[in-house]
Amino acid sequence: MADDALTQMQTLIGALPYLKRYDDQIVVVKYGGHAMGEEHAADRFGRDIALLEQVGVNPVVVHGGGPQINAMLSRLGVKSTFVQGLRVTDAQMVEVVEMVLAGTVNKQLASAITRAGCMAVGISGKDGGLVRARKATRTVKDPGSNIEQVLDLGLVGEPESVDTRVLELLIHADIVPVIAPVGVGADGQTYNINADTVSGAIAGALRAERMLMLTDVAGVMDANKNFIPEMTVAEARAGIAAGWIAGGMIPKVETCIHAVEAGVKGAVILDGRLPHAVLRELLTDGGAGTLIRP
């Protein structure tokens, strides 16, 4: 028992410098990946977020929900099509996406945080005009003619602007905002938006101290597949240009770059399947992912 008490005290003492660093600072956490579909993982994540709020950090959570959307579409017999990692979304599908993201997933996650001892409120990017969206466009080159063609992704959007007033009210009231990545256009149209992109836009608009992107990988790997604990924006851009940052890691790194350039002090890509990944990143010496900084 004495050894356990000593270990606990040493842990608290070791975390003290980081608690002081993040006191009253905003930390935006993007929660996604397959781990969020596991009930025990969601409960553990909820406890971690509640702990941050209780020690003086101001967490803001943005979540995805791809696996849950897939499960609902499968139940409804609706087939999904993806283009460059984005789900092509028609009018019927956007209703399902909003129902799952802003309904089931959003409320379950907010409830998990509240059960852990801190008040959380689930909202979407449509609430209070939080995320104004525009239709996302993508192009692809025809392999024969090499001519670029515009792809129609339907009601897939990207953030055009972020109005932080609702978030600021919640943060000042010590309430954790839990945000579903659904936005609204100038004409009132609902758009499905990639959660990574929304988290980056919100972190930038709030000038967050940190943005944490929880994914299914440990972080960024170099050309020799070695883990990179820290890199600058310039180094990240060079990695994309050289090709060793590739595939699905490119949009994640680009989101981090844009967030840092918008005023976020540092953005981290880390494995959300790692127990207490958020606490390890913020409150320990080694961190838990790849930090991208100015």
Coordinates of C-alpha atoms in Angstrom, one line a residue, residues 30-275:
K30 CA -10.5 14.8 -32.4
Y31 CA -11.8 11.4 -31.4
G32 CA -12.1 8.9 -34.1
G33 CA -11.0 5.6 -35.5
H34 CA -12.3 2.1 -34.9
A35 CA -11.6 2.4 -31.1
M36 CA -14.5 4.8 -30.6
G37 CA -16.9 2.0 -31.5
E38 CA -15.8 0.1 -28.4
E39 CA -17.9 0.9 -25.3
H40 CA -15.0 0.5 -22.8
A41 CA -12.7 2.7 -24.9
A42 CA -15.4 5.5 -25.1
D43 CA -15.8 5.3 -21.3
R44 CA -12.0 5.5 -20.8
F45 CA -11.8 8.4 -23.2
G46 CA -14.7 10.1 -21.3
R47 CA -12.8 9.8 -18.0
D48 CA -9.7 11.2 -19.5
I49 CA -11.5 14.3 -20.9
A50 CA -13.3 14.8 -17.5
L51 CA -10.0 14.7 -15.7
L52 CA -8.5 17.3 -18.0
E53 CA -11.4 19.6 -17.3
Q54 CA -11.2 19.0 -13.6
V55 CA -7.5 20.0 -13.4
G56 CA -8.1 23.3 -15.3
V57 CA -7.7 22.4 -19.0
N58 CA -10.4 23.5 -21.4
P59 CA -11.0 20.4 -23.6
V60 CA -13.1 20.7 -26.8
V61 CA -14.0 17.4 -28.5
V62 CA -14.7 16.8 -32.2
H63 CA -15.7 13.3 -33.1
G64 CA -16.1 11.1 -36.2
G65 CA -18.2 8.1 -36.7
G66 CA -17.4 6.3 -39.9
P67 CA -17.9 2.8 -38.6
Q68 CA -21.2 3.7 -37.0
I69 CA -22.4 5.3 -40.3
N70 CA -21.4 2.2 -42.2
A71 CA -23.3 0.0 -39.8
M72 CA -26.5 2.1 -40.2
L73 CA -26.2 2.3 -43.9
S74 CA -25.7 -1.5 -44.0
R75 CA -28.9 -2.0 -42.0
L76 CA -30.8 0.3 -44.4
G77 CA -29.3 -1.5 -47.4
V78 CA -27.6 1.6 -48.7
K79 CA -24.2 1.2 -50.4
S80 CA -21.5 3.8 -49.8
T81 CA -19.1 5.1 -52.5
F82 CA -15.8 6.8 -51.5
V83 CA -13.7 9.2 -53.6
Q84 CA -10.3 10.2 -52.3
G85 CA -11.3 9.0 -48.8
L86 CA -14.6 11.1 -48.7
R87 CA -18.0 9.5 -48.7
V88 CA -20.1 10.5 -51.6
T89 CA -23.2 11.9 -49.9
D90 CA -26.6 12.4 -51.5
A91 CA -29.7 14.0 -49.9
Q92 CA -31.0 10.7 -48.5
M93 CA -27.6 9.7 -47.2
V94 CA -26.9 13.1 -45.5
E95 CA -30.0 12.5 -43.3
V96 CA -28.6 9.2 -42.2
V97 CA -25.1 10.8 -41.6
E98 CA -26.6 13.6 -39.5
M99 CA -28.8 11.1 -37.6
V100 CA -25.8 9.0 -36.6
L101 CA -23.2 11.7 -36.0
A102 CA -25.3 14.4 -34.4
G103 CA -27.6 11.9 -32.8
T104 CA -26.4 8.5 -31.5
V105 CA -22.6 9.0 -31.5
N106 CA -22.7 12.6 -30.3
K107 CA -25.0 11.9 -27.4
Q108 CA -23.3 8.7 -26.3
L109 CA -19.9 10.5 -26.2
A110 CA -21.2 13.5 -24.3
S111 CA -22.9 11.1 -21.9
A112 CA -19.7 9.2 -21.3
I113 CA -17.9 12.4 -20.4
T114 CA -20.7 13.6 -18.1
R115 CA -20.9 10.2 -16.3
A116 CA -17.2 10.6 -15.6
G117 CA -17.9 13.7 -13.5
C118 CA -17.8 16.7 -15.8
M119 CA -20.6 18.3 -17.7
A120 CA -20.5 17.9 -21.4
V121 CA -23.0 19.1 -24.1
G122 CA -23.3 17.5 -27.5
I123 CA -23.8 19.8 -30.5
S124 CA -23.2 19.8 -34.2
G125 CA -21.6 22.3 -36.5
K126 CA -25.1 23.5 -37.4
D127 CA -25.9 24.7 -33.9
G128 CA -25.5 28.4 -33.5
G129 CA -23.9 28.6 -37.0
L130 CA -20.8 27.1 -35.5
V131 CA -19.4 25.7 -38.8
R132 CA -20.4 27.4 -42.0
A133 CA -19.7 25.0 -44.9
R134 CA -19.3 25.1 -48.6
K135 CA -19.5 22.3 -51.1
A136 CA -16.2 20.4 -51.3
T137 CA -14.7 19.8 -54.7
R138 CA -12.1 17.3 -55.8
T139 CA -10.5 16.8 -59.2
V140 CA -8.9 13.7 -60.8
K141 CA -6.7 13.5 -63.9
D142 CA -8.0 11.3 -66.8
P143 CA -5.2 8.7 -67.3
G144 CA -5.5 8.9 -71.1
S145 CA -5.8 12.6 -71.8
N146 CA -4.3 13.9 -68.6
I147 CA -7.1 16.4 -68.4
E148 CA -8.4 17.2 -64.9
Q149 CA -12.1 16.3 -64.3
V150 CA -14.2 17.7 -61.4
L151 CA -15.7 15.1 -59.2
D152 CA -19.2 15.5 -57.7
L153 CA -19.1 14.4 -54.1
G154 CA -22.7 15.4 -53.4
L155 CA -23.4 17.0 -50.1
V156 CA -19.8 16.7 -48.8
G157 CA -18.6 20.0 -47.4
E158 CA -15.6 21.7 -46.0
P159 CA -15.4 24.5 -43.4
E160 CA -15.7 28.0 -44.8
S161 CA -15.8 29.8 -41.5
V162 CA -16.2 29.0 -37.8
D163 CA -18.2 31.1 -35.3
T164 CA -16.8 30.3 -31.9
R165 CA -19.4 32.2 -29.8
V166 CA -21.3 29.1 -28.7
L167 CA -18.1 27.3 -27.9
E168 CA -16.8 30.2 -25.8
L169 CA -20.0 30.3 -23.8
L170 CA -19.7 26.6 -23.0
I171 CA -16.0 26.8 -22.2
H172 CA -16.5 29.8 -19.9
A173 CA -19.2 27.8 -18.1
D174 CA -16.9 24.8 -17.6
I175 CA -18.9 22.7 -20.0
V176 CA -17.1 20.4 -22.5
P177 CA -18.4 20.9 -26.0
V178 CA -18.7 17.6 -28.0
I179 CA -19.1 18.5 -31.7
A180 CA -20.4 16.4 -34.5
P181 CA -18.8 17.2 -37.9
V182 CA -22.0 18.4 -39.7
G183 CA -22.1 21.9 -41.1
V184 CA -24.6 24.2 -42.8
G185 CA -24.3 26.2 -46.0
A186 CA -25.3 29.8 -46.6
D187 CA -28.5 28.4 -48.1
G188 CA -29.3 26.2 -45.1
Q189 CA -28.1 23.0 -46.8
T190 CA -26.7 20.4 -44.5
Y191 CA -23.2 19.1 -45.3
N192 CA -21.2 16.0 -44.2
I193 CA -17.7 17.2 -43.3
N194 CA -14.6 15.2 -42.5
A195 CA -14.0 15.2 -38.7
D196 CA -10.3 15.8 -39.1
T197 CA -11.0 18.9 -41.2
V198 CA -13.6 20.2 -38.7
S199 CA -11.2 19.7 -35.7
G200 CA -8.5 21.7 -37.5
A201 CA -10.8 24.5 -38.4
I202 CA -12.2 24.8 -34.8
A203 CA -8.7 24.5 -33.2
G204 CA -7.5 27.3 -35.5
A205 CA -10.5 29.5 -34.8
L206 CA -10.0 29.1 -31.0
R207 CA -6.2 29.5 -31.2
A208 CA -5.9 26.3 -29.2
E209 CA -2.8 25.5 -27.3
R210 CA -2.9 21.9 -28.7
M211 CA -4.9 19.9 -31.2
L212 CA -4.8 16.2 -30.7
M213 CA -5.9 13.9 -33.6
L214 CA -6.6 10.4 -32.3
T215 CA -6.4 7.9 -35.1
D216 CA -5.6 4.2 -35.7
V217 CA -1.8 4.7 -36.1
A218 CA 1.0 5.6 -33.8
G219 CA 1.9 8.8 -35.7
V220 CA 4.1 9.9 -38.6
M221 CA 6.8 7.5 -39.9
D222 CA 9.9 8.6 -41.8
A223 CA 11.2 7.2 -45.1
N224 CA 12.7 4.2 -43.2
K225 CA 9.4 3.6 -41.3
N226 CA 10.8 5.0 -38.0
F227 CA 8.4 6.9 -35.7
I228 CA 8.9 10.7 -35.7
P229 CA 8.2 12.2 -32.3
E230 CA 8.3 15.9 -33.5
M231 CA 8.6 17.8 -36.7
T232 CA 8.2 21.4 -37.9
V233 CA 5.7 22.5 -40.5
A234 CA 8.5 22.9 -43.0
E235 CA 9.7 19.3 -42.4
A236 CA 6.1 18.0 -42.7
R237 CA 5.7 19.7 -46.1
A238 CA 9.0 18.3 -47.2
G239 CA 7.9 14.8 -46.2
I240 CA 4.7 15.1 -48.4
A241 CA 6.7 16.5 -51.3
A242 CA 9.3 13.7 -51.0
G243 CA 6.5 11.0 -50.9
W244 CA 7.3 9.3 -47.5
I245 CA 4.3 11.0 -46.0
A246 CA 1.7 9.3 -48.2
G247 CA -1.8 7.9 -48.5
G248 CA -4.2 8.6 -45.7
M249 CA -1.5 10.3 -43.6
I250 CA -1.4 13.2 -46.1
P251 CA -4.7 14.8 -45.2
K252 CA -4.1 14.3 -41.5
V253 CA -0.7 16.1 -41.7
E254 CA -2.1 18.8 -43.9
T255 CA -4.9 19.4 -41.4
C256 CA -2.2 19.8 -38.7
I257 CA -0.2 22.2 -40.9
H258 CA -3.2 24.4 -41.5
A259 CA -4.2 24.4 -37.8
V260 CA -0.7 25.4 -36.8
E261 CA -0.6 28.1 -39.5
A262 CA -3.9 29.4 -38.2
G263 CA -2.5 29.9 -34.7
V264 CA -2.5 26.5 -32.9
K265 CA 0.7 26.2 -30.9
G266 CA 1.1 22.5 -31.8
A267 CA -0.9 19.6 -33.4
V268 CA -0.3 16.0 -32.6
I269 CA -1.2 12.8 -34.5
L270 CA -1.5 9.9 -32.1
D271 CA -3.0 6.4 -31.7
G272 CA -6.3 6.6 -30.0
R273 CA -6.3 2.9 -29.2
L274 CA -3.5 3.5 -26.7
P275 CA -5.0 3.6 -23.2

